[in-house]
Structures are given as C-alpha cells and as structure tokens.
Short mmCIF file of C-alpha atoms in Angstrom, two decimals:
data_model
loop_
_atom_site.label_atom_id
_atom_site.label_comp_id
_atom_site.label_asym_id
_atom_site.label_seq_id
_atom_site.Cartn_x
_atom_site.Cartn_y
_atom_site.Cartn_z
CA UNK A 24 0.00 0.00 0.00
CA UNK A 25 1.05 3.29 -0.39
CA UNK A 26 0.57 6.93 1.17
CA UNK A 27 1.47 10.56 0.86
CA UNK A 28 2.11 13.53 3.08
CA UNK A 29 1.54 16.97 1.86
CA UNK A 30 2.07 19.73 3.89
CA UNK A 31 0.47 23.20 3.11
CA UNK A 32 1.38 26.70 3.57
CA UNK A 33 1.13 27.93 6.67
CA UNK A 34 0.43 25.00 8.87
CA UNK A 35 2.38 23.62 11.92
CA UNK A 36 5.65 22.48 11.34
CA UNK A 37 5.87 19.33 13.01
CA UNK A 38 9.30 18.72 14.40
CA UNK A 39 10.50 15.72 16.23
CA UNK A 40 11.68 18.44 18.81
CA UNK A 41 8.10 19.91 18.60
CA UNK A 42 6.54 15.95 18.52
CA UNK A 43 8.22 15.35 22.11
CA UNK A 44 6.97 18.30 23.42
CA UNK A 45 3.79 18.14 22.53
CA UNK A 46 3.41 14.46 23.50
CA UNK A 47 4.59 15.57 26.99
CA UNK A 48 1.62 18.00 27.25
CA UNK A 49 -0.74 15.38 26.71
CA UNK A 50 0.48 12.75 28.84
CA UNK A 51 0.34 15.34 31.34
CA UNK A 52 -2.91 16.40 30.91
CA UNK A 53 -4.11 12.66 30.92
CA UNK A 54 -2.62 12.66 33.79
CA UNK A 55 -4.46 15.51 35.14
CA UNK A 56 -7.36 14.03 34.12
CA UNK A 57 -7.41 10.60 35.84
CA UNK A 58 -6.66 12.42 39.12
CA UNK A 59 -8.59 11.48 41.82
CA UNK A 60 -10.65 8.70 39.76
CA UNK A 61 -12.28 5.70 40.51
CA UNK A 62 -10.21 3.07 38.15
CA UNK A 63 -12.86 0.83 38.41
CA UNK A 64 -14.69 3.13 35.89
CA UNK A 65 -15.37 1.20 32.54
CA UNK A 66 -13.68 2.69 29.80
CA UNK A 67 -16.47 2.12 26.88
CA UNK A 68 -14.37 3.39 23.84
CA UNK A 69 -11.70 0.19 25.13
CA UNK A 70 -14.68 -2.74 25.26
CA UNK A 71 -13.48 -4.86 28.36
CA UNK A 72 -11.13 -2.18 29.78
CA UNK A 73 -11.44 -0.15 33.13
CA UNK A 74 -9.64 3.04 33.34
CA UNK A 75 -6.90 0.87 35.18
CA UNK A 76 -6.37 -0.84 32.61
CA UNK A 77 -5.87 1.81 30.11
CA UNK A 78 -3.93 3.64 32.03
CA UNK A 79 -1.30 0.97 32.67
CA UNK A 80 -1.51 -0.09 28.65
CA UNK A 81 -1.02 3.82 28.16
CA UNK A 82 2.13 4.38 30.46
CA UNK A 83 3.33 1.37 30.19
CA UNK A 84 3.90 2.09 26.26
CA UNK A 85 5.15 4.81 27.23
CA UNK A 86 7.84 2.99 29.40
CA UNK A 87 8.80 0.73 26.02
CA UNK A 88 9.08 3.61 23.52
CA UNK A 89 11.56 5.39 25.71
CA UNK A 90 13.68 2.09 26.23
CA UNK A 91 13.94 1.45 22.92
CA UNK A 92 14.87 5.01 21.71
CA UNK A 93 17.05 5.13 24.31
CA UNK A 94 19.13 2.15 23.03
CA UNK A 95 18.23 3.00 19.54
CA UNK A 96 17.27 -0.45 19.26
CA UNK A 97 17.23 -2.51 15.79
CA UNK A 98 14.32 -5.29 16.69
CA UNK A 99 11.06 -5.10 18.77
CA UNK A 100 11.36 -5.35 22.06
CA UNK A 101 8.59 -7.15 24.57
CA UNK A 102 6.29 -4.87 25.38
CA UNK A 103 3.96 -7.58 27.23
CA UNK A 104 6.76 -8.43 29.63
CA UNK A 105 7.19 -4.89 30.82
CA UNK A 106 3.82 -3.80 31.34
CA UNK A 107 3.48 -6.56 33.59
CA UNK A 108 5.40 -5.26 36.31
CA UNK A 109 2.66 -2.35 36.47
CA UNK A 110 0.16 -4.17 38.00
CA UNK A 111 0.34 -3.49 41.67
CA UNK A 112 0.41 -0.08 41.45
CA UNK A 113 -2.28 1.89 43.99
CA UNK A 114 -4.89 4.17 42.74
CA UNK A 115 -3.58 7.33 43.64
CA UNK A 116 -0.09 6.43 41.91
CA UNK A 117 -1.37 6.56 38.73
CA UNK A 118 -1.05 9.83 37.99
CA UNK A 119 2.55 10.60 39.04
CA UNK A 120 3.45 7.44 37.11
CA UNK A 121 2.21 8.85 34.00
CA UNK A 122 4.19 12.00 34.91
CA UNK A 123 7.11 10.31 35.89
CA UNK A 124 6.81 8.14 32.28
CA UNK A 125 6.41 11.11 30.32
CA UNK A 126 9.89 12.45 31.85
CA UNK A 127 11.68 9.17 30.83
CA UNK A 128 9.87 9.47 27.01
CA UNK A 129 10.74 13.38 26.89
CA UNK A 130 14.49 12.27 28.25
CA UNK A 131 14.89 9.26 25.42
CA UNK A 132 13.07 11.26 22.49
CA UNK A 133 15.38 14.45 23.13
CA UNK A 134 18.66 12.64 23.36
CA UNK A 135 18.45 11.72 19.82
CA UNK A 136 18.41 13.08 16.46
CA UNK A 137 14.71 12.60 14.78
CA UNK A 138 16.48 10.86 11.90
CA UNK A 139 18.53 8.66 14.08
CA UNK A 140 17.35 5.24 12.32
CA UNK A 141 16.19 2.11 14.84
CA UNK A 142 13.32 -0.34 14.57
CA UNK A 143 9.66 0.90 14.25
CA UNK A 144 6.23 -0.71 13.28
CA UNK A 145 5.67 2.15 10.64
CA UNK A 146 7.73 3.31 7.31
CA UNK A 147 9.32 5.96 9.08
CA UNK A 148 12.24 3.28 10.95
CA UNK A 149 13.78 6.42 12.82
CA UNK A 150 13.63 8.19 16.06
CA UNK A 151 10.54 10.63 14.88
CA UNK A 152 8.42 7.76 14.58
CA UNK A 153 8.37 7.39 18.14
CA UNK A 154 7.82 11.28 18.89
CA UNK A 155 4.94 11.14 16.72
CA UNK A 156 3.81 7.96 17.11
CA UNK A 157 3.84 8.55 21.59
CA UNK A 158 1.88 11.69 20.60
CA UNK A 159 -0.82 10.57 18.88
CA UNK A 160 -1.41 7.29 20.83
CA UNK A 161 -1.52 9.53 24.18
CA UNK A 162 -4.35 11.94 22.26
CA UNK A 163 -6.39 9.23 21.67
CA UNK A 164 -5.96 7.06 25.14
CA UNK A 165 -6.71 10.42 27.15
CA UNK A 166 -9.86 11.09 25.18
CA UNK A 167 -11.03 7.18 25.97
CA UNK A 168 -10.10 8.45 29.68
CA UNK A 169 -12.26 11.37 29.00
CA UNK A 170 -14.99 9.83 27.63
CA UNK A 171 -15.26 7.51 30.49
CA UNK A 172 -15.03 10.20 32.59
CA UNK A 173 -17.92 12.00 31.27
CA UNK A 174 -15.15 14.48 30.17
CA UNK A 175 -15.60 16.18 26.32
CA UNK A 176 -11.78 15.39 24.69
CA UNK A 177 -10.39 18.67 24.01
CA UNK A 178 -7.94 17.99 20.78
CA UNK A 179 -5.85 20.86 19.19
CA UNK A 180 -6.70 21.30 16.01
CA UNK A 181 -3.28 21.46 14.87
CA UNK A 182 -2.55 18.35 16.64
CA UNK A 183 -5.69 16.50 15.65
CA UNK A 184 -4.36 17.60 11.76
CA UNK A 185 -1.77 15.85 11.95
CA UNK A 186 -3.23 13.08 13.90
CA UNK A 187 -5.09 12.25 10.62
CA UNK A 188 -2.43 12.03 8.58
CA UNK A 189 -0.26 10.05 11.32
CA UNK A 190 -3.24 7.38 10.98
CA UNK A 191 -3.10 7.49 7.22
CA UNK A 192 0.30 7.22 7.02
CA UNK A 193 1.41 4.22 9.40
CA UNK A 194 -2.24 2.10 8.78
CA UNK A 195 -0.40 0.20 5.42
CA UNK A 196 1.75 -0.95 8.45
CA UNK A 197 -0.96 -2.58 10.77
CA UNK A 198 0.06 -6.10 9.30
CA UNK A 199 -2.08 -7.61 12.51
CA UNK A 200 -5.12 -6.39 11.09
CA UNK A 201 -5.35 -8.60 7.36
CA UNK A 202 -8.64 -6.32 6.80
CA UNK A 203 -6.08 -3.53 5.97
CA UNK A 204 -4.74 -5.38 3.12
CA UNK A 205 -7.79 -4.91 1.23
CA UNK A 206 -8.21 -1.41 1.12
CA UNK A 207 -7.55 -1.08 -2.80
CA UNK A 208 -9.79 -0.06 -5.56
CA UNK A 209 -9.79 0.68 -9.19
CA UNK A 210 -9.60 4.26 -8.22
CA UNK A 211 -12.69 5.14 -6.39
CA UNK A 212 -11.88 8.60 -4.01
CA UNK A 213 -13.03 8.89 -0.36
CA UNK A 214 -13.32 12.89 0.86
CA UNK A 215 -12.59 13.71 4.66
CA UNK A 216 -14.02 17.35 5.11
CA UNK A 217 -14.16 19.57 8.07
CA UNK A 218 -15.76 22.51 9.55
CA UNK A 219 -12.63 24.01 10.28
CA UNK A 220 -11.04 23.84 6.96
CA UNK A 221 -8.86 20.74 6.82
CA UNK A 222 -9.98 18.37 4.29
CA UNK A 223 -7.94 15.06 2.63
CA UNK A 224 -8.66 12.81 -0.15
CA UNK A 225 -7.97 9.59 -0.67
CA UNK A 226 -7.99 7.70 -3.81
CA UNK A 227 -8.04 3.58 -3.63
CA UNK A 228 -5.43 2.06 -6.29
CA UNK A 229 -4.79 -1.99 -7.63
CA UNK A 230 -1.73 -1.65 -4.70
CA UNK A 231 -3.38 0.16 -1.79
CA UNK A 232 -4.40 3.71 -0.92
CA UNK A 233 -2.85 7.88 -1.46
CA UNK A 234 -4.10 10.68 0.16
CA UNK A 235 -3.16 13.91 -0.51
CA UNK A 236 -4.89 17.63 1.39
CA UNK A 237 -7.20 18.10 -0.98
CA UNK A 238 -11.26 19.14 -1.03
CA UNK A 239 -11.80 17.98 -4.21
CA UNK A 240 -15.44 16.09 -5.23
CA UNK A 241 -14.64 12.38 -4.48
CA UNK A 242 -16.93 9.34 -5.20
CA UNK A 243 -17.99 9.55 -1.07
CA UNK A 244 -17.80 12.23 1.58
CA UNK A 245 -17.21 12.33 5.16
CA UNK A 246 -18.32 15.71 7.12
CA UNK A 247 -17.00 16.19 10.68
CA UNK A 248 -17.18 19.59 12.27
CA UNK A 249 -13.69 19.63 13.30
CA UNK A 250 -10.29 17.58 12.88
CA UNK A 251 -10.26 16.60 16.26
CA UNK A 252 -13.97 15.45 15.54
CA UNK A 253 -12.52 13.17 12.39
CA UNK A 254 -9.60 12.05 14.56
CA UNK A 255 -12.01 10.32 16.88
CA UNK A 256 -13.95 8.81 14.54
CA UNK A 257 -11.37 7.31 12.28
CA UNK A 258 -10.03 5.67 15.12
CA UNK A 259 -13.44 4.18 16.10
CA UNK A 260 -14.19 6.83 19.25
CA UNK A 261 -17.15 8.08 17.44
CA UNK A 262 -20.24 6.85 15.86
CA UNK A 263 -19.95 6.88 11.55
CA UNK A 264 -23.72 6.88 11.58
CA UNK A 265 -24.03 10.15 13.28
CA UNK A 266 -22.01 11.87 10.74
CA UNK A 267 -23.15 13.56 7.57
CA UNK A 268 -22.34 11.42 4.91
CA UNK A 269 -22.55 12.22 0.84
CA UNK A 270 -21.98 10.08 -2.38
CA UNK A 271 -21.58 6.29 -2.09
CA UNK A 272 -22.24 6.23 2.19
CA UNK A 273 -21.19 1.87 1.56
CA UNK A 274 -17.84 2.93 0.50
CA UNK A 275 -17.18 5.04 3.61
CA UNK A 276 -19.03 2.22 5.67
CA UNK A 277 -16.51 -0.06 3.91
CA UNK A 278 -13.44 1.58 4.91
CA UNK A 279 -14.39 2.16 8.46
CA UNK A 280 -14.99 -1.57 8.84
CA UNK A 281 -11.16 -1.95 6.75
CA UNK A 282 -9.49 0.61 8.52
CA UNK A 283 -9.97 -0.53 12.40
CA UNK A 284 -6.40 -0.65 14.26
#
C-alpha cells in the first residue's frame, strides 16, 4: 500500500523536537485528568477495559518507547513483559506514574536526532516515529479516559491535523489487522471534510491507498465539524452513523470496517 504527506502553507511544522513536546503535554494532561478517579470506571471506547487498565496499557507504552529510543534499538522489544510489572500499582499512583513516564519518554526522544534510524512498526524506521507515534497514541488514550469520565476530549486542532495524517500514514503498516490489506480499488476517491477547513482525499489504487490535502469532489464524503472530531472517529471513538455522509455512504461504511487498528 502506499501513502502521501503533503504539507500546506502555513500549517504547523511538526518537528521531532516539537513531537516530544507536545506528546509531553498530553500525557500530562491525561494525567491531570485521571486524578482522583475511581479506576474501576469502565472505559467504553476500550470494550473490556477499566480506566486501570488503560492507564497501565497507556504508560506502560510509554515505558517501552523510551527504552527502545534510548538504546536506539534494531528489533522489537517485549512490550507484554514490561507492562506486567505495572500491575500493583495503587490508585492514587497513577497519575505521578504517567508524569514520571512522560519524563523518561521526553528524556529518550530528546537525546536523539529525529532521523537517528532504529526499529519501528511504521515506514518511518527512525527516532521521529516514536515522537509522533507517543503523541498521537496519548491523544487518543486520554480522550477514551475522557470519555469515560464523562469528560468532552479537548484535541488541538493542529494536533488533531496531523493526527489524521499520522493514521493514514502508518495504517499500510498494521500487518495484525489482514482487513487492511484490502483497502484497494480501481480508483474510487473517499473525501474527509471539516468545519474548520482541513480536508484530505484519498484515492483507492490496484496496490493500496494515497491521500493527498485536498477538497476535491470524491466518489464519497465524510463531514465532521472539526479535525479533532474526524480524529475520533477514524479511530473508532465516534459513531460513523451520526455523521453527515454524501456520495456512495457503503464505500465510507466499507473503509471504516477496513481501517480498524
């Protein structure tokens, strides 16, 4: 499969430096929101989770991207195996943990060059993977917090903008999900539009998928009042059938159902 990037005038330039920093904001504020929470709550965005259980998946990833960007390392390491020594942590040590994780990320992502090449999931095998990558899995486990919380997610725009394009762009790679392996087409175009301006299309070829920023007419349309809005859904926090939907509504059903990671 393939995918493109296109970055506009004017928007964010997303750093690595800029990608650590920003993914320390959010862990922080995640951790700001669990404070004082019962982690017994059900987390319903994370069927069969409570929030103590998505909290120790979240920081303990944490914990496993900032070993191995610290040792740059070539392979995978186990990620089960460490997040099993999380597990008698007490309620109220949650959120200092997250804290104290998002120190050991922002200390491992900042002592390296962004295009200091090690092992990664994605197409991008170098150290910016993981500074994106930390970001954008943080986003969306604090608005599953949220949400269980009774707590509206509030996602920057500029961050949510890019959160779209971070989902595009490593998806080709989710080679656990065989579903993804069949998004390809004989060019049929799916348009992402929002309320706030940002808008992608994405065109379905014989070898996979490209998506470019683009609101031109496509053979189905999307409509999501904001980026952050989009983010959620494509990544199955939202509810398709709520959403205004133009053209051929199967093909967008038909990616959703394709496109779960």
């Amino acid at each position: 499969m393939k995918s493109g990037r296109h970055r506009e005038a004017g928007m964010v330039d997303w750093t690595h430096e800029r990608y650590a920093a920003a993914a320390v904001t959010q862990i922080e504020r995640m951790a700001g929101t669990v404070e004082g929470a019962d982690f017994t709550t059900q987390v319903p965005t994370c069927p069969g989770w409570d929030l103590r259980q998505l909290v120790t998946h979240t920081g303990g990833v944490h914990r496993w991207a900032a070993l191995m960007v610290g040792e740059l390392a070539a392979e995978r390491f186990d990620r089960a195996a460490l997040e099993a020594g999380f597990a008698g942590l007490a309620d109220e040590e949650f959120p200092g943990w997250l804290r104290e994780g998002a120190g050991l990320l922002d200390e491992a992502l900042t002592a390296h060059p962004g295009d200091a090449p090690m092992w990664a999931w994605g197409g991008d095998r170098h150290v910016r993977f993981w500074s994106r990558r930390q970001l954008h899995e943080t986003v969306v486990h604090h608005a599953d917090a949220a949400l269980a919380l009774g707590v509206t997610p509030d996602i920057p725009e500029d961050v949510a903008v890019d959160g779209v394009e971070e989902f595009l762009d490593i998806l080709p790679y989710a080679r656990w999900r065989p579903e993804v392996r069949e998004l390809t087409g004989d060019g049929e175009t799916i348009s992402w539009r929002t309320g706030s301006g940002a808008a992608w299309l994405i065109t379905l070829g014989p070898e996979g998928f490209a998506y470019e920023r683009s609101a031109a007419r496509a053979s189905a349309t999307l409509h999501a009042d904001t980026a952050a809005e989009l983010l959620l859904l494509i990544w199955r926090r939202g509810e398709l059938e709520r959403q205004r939907m133009d053209g051929e509504t199967k093909l967008l059903r038909w990616w959703a159902d394709h496109s779960m990671i």
